[in-house]
PDB file of C-alpha atoms in Angstrom:
ATOM      1  CA  UNK A   1     -12.048 -17.305   1.801  1.00  0.00           C
ATOM      2  CA  UNK A   2     -13.146 -13.202   1.643  1.00  0.00           C
ATOM      3  CA  UNK A   3     -13.750 -11.887  -1.415  1.00  0.00           C
ATOM      4  CA  UNK A   4     -14.800  -8.415  -2.897  1.00  0.00           C
ATOM      5  CA  UNK A   5     -18.260  -8.154  -4.322  1.00  0.00           C
ATOM      6  CA  UNK A   6     -19.994  -5.983  -6.158  1.00  0.00           C
ATOM      7  CA  UNK A   7     -23.328  -4.996  -7.567  1.00  0.00           C
ATOM      8  CA  UNK A   8     -24.761  -5.275  -9.819  1.00  0.00           C
ATOM      9  CA  UNK A   9     -22.810  -6.533 -12.013  1.00  0.00           C
ATOM     10  CA  UNK A  10     -24.268  -4.428 -15.504  1.00  0.00           C
ATOM     11  CA  UNK A  11     -26.029  -1.441 -15.031  1.00  0.00           C
ATOM     12  CA  UNK A  12     -27.387   0.248 -17.823  1.00  0.00           C
ATOM     13  CA  UNK A  13     -28.341   3.877 -18.401  1.00  0.00           C
ATOM     14  CA  UNK A  14     -29.534   6.931 -20.692  1.00  0.00           C
ATOM     15  CA  UNK A  15     -26.349   8.990 -20.891  1.00  0.00           C
ATOM     16  CA  UNK A  16     -26.858  12.270 -18.825  1.00  0.00           C
ATOM     17  CA  UNK A  17     -27.978  10.178 -15.886  1.00  0.00           C
ATOM     18  CA  UNK A  18     -25.976   9.436 -12.643  1.00  0.00           C
ATOM     19  CA  UNK A  19     -24.949   5.832 -11.538  1.00  0.00           C
ATOM     20  CA  UNK A  20     -23.591   4.701  -8.249  1.00  0.00           C
ATOM     21  CA  UNK A  21     -21.434   1.809  -8.146  1.00  0.00           C
ATOM     22  CA  UNK A  22     -21.261  -0.312  -5.506  1.00  0.00           C
ATOM     23  CA  UNK A  23     -18.496  -2.459  -3.391  1.00  0.00           C
ATOM     24  CA  UNK A  24     -17.986  -4.380  -0.339  1.00  0.00           C
ATOM     25  CA  UNK A  25     -14.377  -4.329   0.094  1.00  0.00           C
ATOM     26  CA  UNK A  26     -12.654  -7.698   2.330  1.00  0.00           C
ATOM     27  CA  UNK A  27     -13.575  -6.529   5.627  1.00  0.00           C
ATOM     28  CA  UNK A  28     -10.048  -5.691   7.242  1.00  0.00           C
ATOM     29  CA  UNK A  29      -9.031  -4.305   4.769  1.00  0.00           C
ATOM     30  CA  UNK A  30      -7.978  -0.651   4.835  1.00  0.00           C
ATOM     31  CA  UNK A  31      -7.375   0.434   1.118  1.00  0.00           C
ATOM     32  CA  UNK A  32      -9.503   0.861  -1.952  1.00  0.00           C
ATOM     33  CA  UNK A  33      -9.253   1.231  -5.146  1.00  0.00           C
ATOM     34  CA  UNK A  34     -11.545   1.670  -8.395  1.00  0.00           C
ATOM     35  CA  UNK A  35     -10.420   1.132 -11.334  1.00  0.00           C
ATOM     36  CA  UNK A  36     -11.967   0.706 -14.555  1.00  0.00           C
ATOM     37  CA  UNK A  37     -11.836  -1.378 -18.336  1.00  0.00           C
ATOM     38  CA  UNK A  38     -12.238  -0.575 -21.343  1.00  0.00           C
ATOM     39  CA  UNK A  39     -13.170  -2.663 -23.407  1.00  0.00           C
ATOM     40  CA  UNK A  40     -10.089  -4.475 -24.967  1.00  0.00           C
ATOM     41  CA  UNK A  41      -8.173  -1.936 -23.452  1.00  0.00           C
ATOM     42  CA  UNK A  42      -5.665  -1.591 -20.040  1.00  0.00           C
ATOM     43  CA  UNK A  43      -6.907  -1.923 -17.152  1.00  0.00           C
ATOM     44  CA  UNK A  44      -6.905   2.145 -15.473  1.00  0.00           C
ATOM     45  CA  UNK A  45      -6.951   3.013 -11.876  1.00  0.00           C
ATOM     46  CA  UNK A  46      -8.684   5.700 -10.799  1.00  0.00           C
ATOM     47  CA  UNK A  47      -9.195   6.862  -7.019  1.00  0.00           C
ATOM     48  CA  UNK A  48      -7.762   5.310  -4.295  1.00  0.00           C
ATOM     49  CA  UNK A  49      -9.108   5.381  -0.481  1.00  0.00           C
ATOM     50  CA  UNK A  50      -8.055   5.209   3.147  1.00  0.00           C
ATOM     51  CA  UNK A  51      -8.876   6.715   5.929  1.00  0.00           C
ATOM     52  CA  UNK A  52     -12.166   7.923   4.799  1.00  0.00           C
ATOM     53  CA  UNK A  53     -10.164  10.247   2.460  1.00  0.00           C
ATOM     54  CA  UNK A  54      -8.594   9.946  -1.064  1.00  0.00           C
ATOM     55  CA  UNK A  55      -4.936   8.988  -1.363  1.00  0.00           C
ATOM     56  CA  UNK A  56      -4.661   9.693  -4.895  1.00  0.00           C
ATOM     57  CA  UNK A  57      -6.379  10.402  -8.174  1.00  0.00           C
ATOM     58  CA  UNK A  58      -5.881   9.940 -12.115  1.00  0.00           C
ATOM     59  CA  UNK A  59      -6.617  12.709 -14.708  1.00  0.00           C
ATOM     60  CA  UNK A  60      -9.571  10.202 -15.696  1.00  0.00           C
ATOM     61  CA  UNK A  61     -11.362  10.736 -12.083  1.00  0.00           C
ATOM     62  CA  UNK A  62     -12.572  14.556 -12.630  1.00  0.00           C
ATOM     63  CA  UNK A  63     -15.322  16.373 -10.941  1.00  0.00           C
ATOM     64  CA  UNK A  64     -17.617  14.089 -12.969  1.00  0.00           C
ATOM     65  CA  UNK A  65     -16.683  10.714 -10.273  1.00  0.00           C
ATOM     66  CA  UNK A  66     -17.066  10.523  -7.001  1.00  0.00           C
ATOM     67  CA  UNK A  67     -16.185   7.721  -4.195  1.00  0.00           C
ATOM     68  CA  UNK A  68     -17.606   7.468  -0.023  1.00  0.00           C
ATOM     69  CA  UNK A  69     -18.207   4.291   1.908  1.00  0.00           C
ATOM     70  CA  UNK A  70     -20.744   5.864   3.513  1.00  0.00           C
ATOM     71  CA  UNK A  71     -20.610   2.550   6.377  1.00  0.00           C
ATOM     72  CA  UNK A  72     -17.772   0.106   7.206  1.00  0.00           C
ATOM     73  CA  UNK A  73     -18.904  -2.199   5.013  1.00  0.00           C
ATOM     74  CA  UNK A  74     -19.839  -0.273   1.499  1.00  0.00           C
ATOM     75  CA  UNK A  75     -17.446   2.166  -0.872  1.00  0.00           C
ATOM     76  CA  UNK A  76     -19.466   4.306  -3.635  1.00  0.00           C
ATOM     77  CA  UNK A  77     -18.074   4.995  -6.648  1.00  0.00           C
ATOM     78  CA  UNK A  78     -20.153   7.850  -8.308  1.00  0.00           C
ATOM     79  CA  UNK A  79     -20.586   8.936 -11.966  1.00  0.00           C
ATOM     80  CA  UNK A  80     -22.665  12.161 -12.515  1.00  0.00           C
ATOM     81  CA  UNK A  81     -23.580  12.846 -16.196  1.00  0.00           C
ATOM     82  CA  UNK A  82     -22.675   9.654 -17.614  1.00  0.00           C
ATOM     83  CA  UNK A  83     -21.360  10.166 -20.787  1.00  0.00           C
ATOM     84  CA  UNK A  84     -21.358   7.217 -23.814  1.00  0.00           C
ATOM     85  CA  UNK A  85     -17.048   6.862 -23.230  1.00  0.00           C
ATOM     86  CA  UNK A  86     -18.101   5.721 -19.309  1.00  0.00           C
ATOM     87  CA  UNK A  87     -19.052   2.954 -20.838  1.00  0.00           C
ATOM     88  CA  UNK A  88     -16.607   0.135 -19.318  1.00  0.00           C
ATOM     89  CA  UNK A  89     -16.389  -2.158 -16.781  1.00  0.00           C
ATOM     90  CA  UNK A  90     -15.414  -0.651 -13.277  1.00  0.00           C
ATOM     91  CA  UNK A  91     -13.377  -3.257 -10.586  1.00  0.00           C
ATOM     92  CA  UNK A  92     -13.372  -2.198  -7.128  1.00  0.00           C
ATOM     93  CA  UNK A  93      -9.512  -3.503  -5.189  1.00  0.00           C
ATOM     94  CA  UNK A  94      -8.882  -3.503  -1.455  1.00  0.00           C
ATOM     95  CA  UNK A  95      -6.147  -4.245  -0.211  1.00  0.00           C
ATOM     96  CA  UNK A  96      -4.387  -4.527   3.662  1.00  0.00           C
ATOM     97  CA  UNK A  97      -1.436  -2.331   4.484  1.00  0.00           C
ATOM     98  CA  UNK A  98       2.047  -1.540   2.412  1.00  0.00           C
ATOM     99  CA  UNK A  99       2.746  -2.743  -0.811  1.00  0.00           C
ATOM    100  CA  UNK A 100      -0.045  -6.048  -0.516  1.00  0.00           C
ATOM    101  CA  UNK A 101      -1.636  -7.793  -3.002  1.00  0.00           C
ATOM    102  CA  UNK A 102      -4.557  -5.572  -4.110  1.00  0.00           C
ATOM    103  CA  UNK A 103      -7.618  -8.046  -4.302  1.00  0.00           C
ATOM    104  CA  UNK A 104      -9.903  -7.478  -7.136  1.00  0.00           C
ATOM    105  CA  UNK A 105     -14.261  -7.441  -7.940  1.00  0.00           C
ATOM    106  CA  UNK A 106     -15.789  -9.183 -10.073  1.00  0.00           C
ATOM    107  CA  UNK A 107     -16.576  -5.988 -11.571  1.00  0.00           C
ATOM    108  CA  UNK A 108     -20.150  -3.587 -12.880  1.00  0.00           C
ATOM    109  CA  UNK A 109     -20.332  -3.864 -16.729  1.00  0.00           C
ATOM    110  CA  UNK A 110     -21.311   0.024 -17.299  1.00  0.00           C
ATOM    111  CA  UNK A 111     -22.731   0.883 -20.478  1.00  0.00           C
ATOM    112  CA  UNK A 112     -24.126   4.415 -21.070  1.00  0.00           C
ATOM    113  CA  UNK A 113     -26.763   4.695 -24.188  1.00  0.00           C
TER     114      UNK A 113
ATOM    115  CA  UNK B   1       6.306   8.224 -22.410  1.00  0.00           C
ATOM    116  CA  UNK B   2       4.392   4.773 -23.881  1.00  0.00           C
ATOM    117  CA  UNK B   3       2.263   2.139 -21.328  1.00  0.00           C
ATOM    118  CA  UNK B   4       2.860  -1.088 -20.581  1.00  0.00           C
ATOM    119  CA  UNK B   5       2.427  -3.869 -22.461  1.00  0.00           C
ATOM    120  CA  UNK B   6       0.406  -2.156 -25.941  1.00  0.00           C
ATOM    121  CA  UNK B   7      -0.223  -4.754 -27.774  1.00  0.00           C
ATOM    122  CA  UNK B   8      -1.910  -7.932 -27.383  1.00  0.00           C
ATOM    123  CA  UNK B   9      -0.541 -10.847 -28.877  1.00  0.00           C
ATOM    124  CA  UNK B  10      -2.155 -14.820 -28.298  1.00  0.00           C
ATOM    125  CA  UNK B  11      -0.196 -16.628 -27.326  1.00  0.00           C
ATOM    126  CA  UNK B  12      -1.316 -20.756 -27.869  1.00  0.00           C
ATOM    127  CA  UNK B  13       0.404 -23.374 -26.253  1.00  0.00           C
ATOM    128  CA  UNK B  14      -1.103 -27.306 -25.935  1.00  0.00           C
ATOM    129  CA  UNK B  15      -1.437 -28.605 -22.671  1.00  0.00           C
ATOM    130  CA  UNK B  16       1.209 -29.884 -20.598  1.00  0.00           C
ATOM    131  CA  UNK B  17       3.647 -27.045 -22.657  1.00  0.00           C
ATOM    132  CA  UNK B  18       5.128 -24.133 -20.610  1.00  0.00           C
ATOM    133  CA  UNK B  19       4.360 -20.864 -21.136  1.00  0.00           C
ATOM    134  CA  UNK B  20       6.558 -18.255 -21.490  1.00  0.00           C
ATOM    135  CA  UNK B  21       4.677 -14.738 -21.469  1.00  0.00           C
ATOM    136  CA  UNK B  22       6.214 -11.501 -21.950  1.00  0.00           C
ATOM    137  CA  UNK B  23       5.932  -7.581 -20.602  1.00  0.00           C
ATOM    138  CA  UNK B  24       8.088  -4.544 -21.454  1.00  0.00           C
ATOM    139  CA  UNK B  25       7.633  -1.936 -19.115  1.00  0.00           C
ATOM    140  CA  UNK B  26       7.854   1.807 -19.556  1.00  0.00           C
ATOM    141  CA  UNK B  27       9.929   3.383 -16.007  1.00  0.00           C
ATOM    142  CA  UNK B  28      13.143   2.415 -15.706  1.00  0.00           C
ATOM    143  CA  UNK B  29      12.149   3.742 -11.958  1.00  0.00           C
ATOM    144  CA  UNK B  30       9.730   1.271 -11.006  1.00  0.00           C
ATOM    145  CA  UNK B  31      10.209  -1.647  -8.598  1.00  0.00           C
ATOM    146  CA  UNK B  32       7.785  -3.696  -7.848  1.00  0.00           C
ATOM    147  CA  UNK B  33       5.786  -5.782 -10.285  1.00  0.00           C
ATOM    148  CA  UNK B  34       2.273  -7.596 -10.535  1.00  0.00           C
ATOM    149  CA  UNK B  35       1.798 -10.566 -12.788  1.00  0.00           C
ATOM    150  CA  UNK B  36      -2.263 -11.037 -13.053  1.00  0.00           C
ATOM    151  CA  UNK B  37      -4.069 -14.060 -14.427  1.00  0.00           C
ATOM    152  CA  UNK B  38      -8.168 -12.060 -16.054  1.00  0.00           C
ATOM    153  CA  UNK B  39     -10.495 -14.771 -16.839  1.00  0.00           C
ATOM    154  CA  UNK B  40     -12.922 -13.764 -19.090  1.00  0.00           C
ATOM    155  CA  UNK B  41     -15.942 -11.736 -17.555  1.00  0.00           C
ATOM    156  CA  UNK B  42     -13.894 -11.288 -14.048  1.00  0.00           C
ATOM    157  CA  UNK B  43     -11.449  -8.938 -12.241  1.00  0.00           C
ATOM    158  CA  UNK B  44      -8.268  -9.336 -12.357  1.00  0.00           C
ATOM    159  CA  UNK B  45      -6.383 -11.909  -9.931  1.00  0.00           C
ATOM    160  CA  UNK B  46      -3.362 -11.876  -8.543  1.00  0.00           C
ATOM    161  CA  UNK B  47      -0.778 -14.023 -10.503  1.00  0.00           C
ATOM    162  CA  UNK B  48       2.896 -13.601  -8.693  1.00  0.00           C
ATOM    163  CA  UNK B  49       4.864 -10.204  -8.485  1.00  0.00           C
ATOM    164  CA  UNK B  50       8.412  -9.746  -7.393  1.00  0.00           C
ATOM    165  CA  UNK B  51      10.542  -6.246  -6.761  1.00  0.00           C
ATOM    166  CA  UNK B  52      13.386  -4.934  -8.564  1.00  0.00           C
ATOM    167  CA  UNK B  53      16.188  -6.309  -5.926  1.00  0.00           C
ATOM    168  CA  UNK B  54      14.995  -9.447  -7.485  1.00  0.00           C
ATOM    169  CA  UNK B  55      15.474 -10.460 -11.057  1.00  0.00           C
ATOM    170  CA  UNK B  56      13.576 -14.032 -10.592  1.00  0.00           C
ATOM    171  CA  UNK B  57      10.204 -15.232  -7.779  1.00  0.00           C
ATOM    172  CA  UNK B  58       8.933 -18.491  -8.078  1.00  0.00           C
ATOM    173  CA  UNK B  59       5.990 -19.890  -6.769  1.00  0.00           C
ATOM    174  CA  UNK B  60       3.825 -22.679  -7.914  1.00  0.00           C
ATOM    175  CA  UNK B  61       4.238 -23.723 -10.985  1.00  0.00           C
ATOM    176  CA  UNK B  62       5.123 -20.451 -12.023  1.00  0.00           C
ATOM    177  CA  UNK B  63       8.582 -17.968 -12.157  1.00  0.00           C
ATOM    178  CA  UNK B  64       8.793 -14.434 -13.209  1.00  0.00           C
ATOM    179  CA  UNK B  65      11.794 -12.901 -14.170  1.00  0.00           C
ATOM    180  CA  UNK B  66      12.486  -9.243 -14.476  1.00  0.00           C
ATOM    181  CA  UNK B  67      16.030  -7.689 -16.386  1.00  0.00           C
ATOM    182  CA  UNK B  68      16.478  -3.710 -15.064  1.00  0.00           C
ATOM    183  CA  UNK B  69      18.845  -3.567 -18.153  1.00  0.00           C
ATOM    184  CA  UNK B  70      15.861  -3.668 -20.826  1.00  0.00           C
ATOM    185  CA  UNK B  71      12.679  -3.671 -19.210  1.00  0.00           C
ATOM    186  CA  UNK B  72      11.102  -6.743 -19.210  1.00  0.00           C
ATOM    187  CA  UNK B  73       9.098  -9.293 -17.052  1.00  0.00           C
ATOM    188  CA  UNK B  74       8.259 -12.362 -18.148  1.00  0.00           C
ATOM    189  CA  UNK B  75       6.097 -15.073 -16.694  1.00  0.00           C
ATOM    190  CA  UNK B  76       6.449 -18.461 -17.266  1.00  0.00           C
ATOM    191  CA  UNK B  77       3.761 -21.040 -16.524  1.00  0.00           C
ATOM    192  CA  UNK B  78       4.473 -24.495 -16.232  1.00  0.00           C
ATOM    193  CA  UNK B  79       3.800 -27.707 -17.569  1.00  0.00           C
ATOM    194  CA  UNK B  80       0.165 -25.033 -18.665  1.00  0.00           C
ATOM    195  CA  UNK B  81      -3.153 -26.380 -18.165  1.00  0.00           C
ATOM    196  CA  UNK B  82      -6.630 -25.660 -19.471  1.00  0.00           C
ATOM    197  CA  UNK B  83      -8.026 -23.247 -16.775  1.00  0.00           C
ATOM    198  CA  UNK B  84      -4.635 -20.985 -17.603  1.00  0.00           C
ATOM    199  CA  UNK B  85      -6.046 -19.649 -20.226  1.00  0.00           C
ATOM    200  CA  UNK B  86      -6.855 -15.929 -19.737  1.00  0.00           C
ATOM    201  CA  UNK B  87      -5.742 -12.916 -20.671  1.00  0.00           C
ATOM    202  CA  UNK B  88      -2.274 -12.223 -18.558  1.00  0.00           C
ATOM    203  CA  UNK B  89      -0.841  -8.746 -17.161  1.00  0.00           C
ATOM    204  CA  UNK B  90       1.566  -6.696 -15.477  1.00  0.00           C
ATOM    205  CA  UNK B  91       1.686  -4.219 -13.458  1.00  0.00           C
ATOM    206  CA  UNK B  92       5.032  -1.748 -12.616  1.00  0.00           C
ATOM    207  CA  UNK B  93       4.852   0.369  -9.653  1.00  0.00           C
ATOM    208  CA  UNK B  94       6.502   3.224  -9.284  1.00  0.00           C
ATOM    209  CA  UNK B  95       8.885   4.083  -6.223  1.00  0.00           C
ATOM    210  CA  UNK B  96       8.593   2.668  -2.686  1.00  0.00           C
ATOM    211  CA  UNK B  97       7.192   5.793  -0.394  1.00  0.00           C
ATOM    212  CA  UNK B  98       4.897   7.252  -2.642  1.00  0.00           C
ATOM    213  CA  UNK B  99       2.299   6.820  -4.945  1.00  0.00           C
ATOM    214  CA  UNK B 100       1.192   3.422  -5.553  1.00  0.00           C
ATOM    215  CA  UNK B 101      -1.071   3.738  -8.540  1.00  0.00           C
ATOM    216  CA  UNK B 102       0.522   0.896 -10.956  1.00  0.00           C
ATOM    217  CA  UNK B 103       0.498   0.877 -14.331  1.00  0.00           C
ATOM    218  CA  UNK B 104      -1.034  -2.530 -16.199  1.00  0.00           C
ATOM    219  CA  UNK B 105      -0.474  -3.535 -19.730  1.00  0.00           C
ATOM    220  CA  UNK B 106      -3.122  -4.320 -22.190  1.00  0.00           C
ATOM    221  CA  UNK B 107      -2.260  -8.200 -22.152  1.00  0.00           C
ATOM    222  CA  UNK B 108      -1.647 -11.379 -23.704  1.00  0.00           C
ATOM    223  CA  UNK B 109      -3.997 -13.859 -23.882  1.00  0.00           C
ATOM    224  CA  UNK B 110      -3.270 -17.460 -23.129  1.00  0.00           C
ATOM    225  CA  UNK B 111      -5.078 -20.787 -25.258  1.00  0.00           C
ATOM    226  CA  UNK B 112      -4.299 -24.079 -24.037  1.00  0.00           C
ATOM    227  CA  UNK B 113      -5.512 -26.752 -26.069  1.00  0.00           C
ATOM    228  CA  UNK B 114      -6.747 -29.813 -24.017  1.00  0.00           C
TER     229      UNK B 114
END
């Protein structure tokens, strides 16, 4: 069964550094998402991406964040100048079209020290 | 307004029991809802969905009930198994035709004892 994959599974970085979280969505999916989940808290929407551009973004997704689909398979989330409060699980998800189910990846645990 | 399901209660059941997990959602205009299961260290996994024009939907061993009057969702799991142990949370979606951004609850931790 196809699945969303994410790398790395755990990323440790120092405050102020830039990180890139990588995702490979399911191959025939057209819509891509990033979410985050701070430990013990709710999953929060960050951004959605369709047709090579951002469709929607939340208040969390400020200028510190950017997304890219550099080729036909990868979908990345870049966080510039990381802060301690960026420590969280980051989930990528993808779906086909319409109100269909989003498939989540296993997540990347980001730890900012 | 308040977000979906602020508290993270725990429900402990014995294997074979039926489980009922509840969720209060915030937006009376939300027209689509999903229940997710999240096992430790994993991403959310779709369980079942329901649209606002329905009040009940059944899947395999799971049933979702929607009460729009009181903005309440429930997930019923029949014959609960140890593999059902996870955090379950609901997500609400705004009315169709626009944003597909869900609002998630914090969830309920289900512990199934063998």
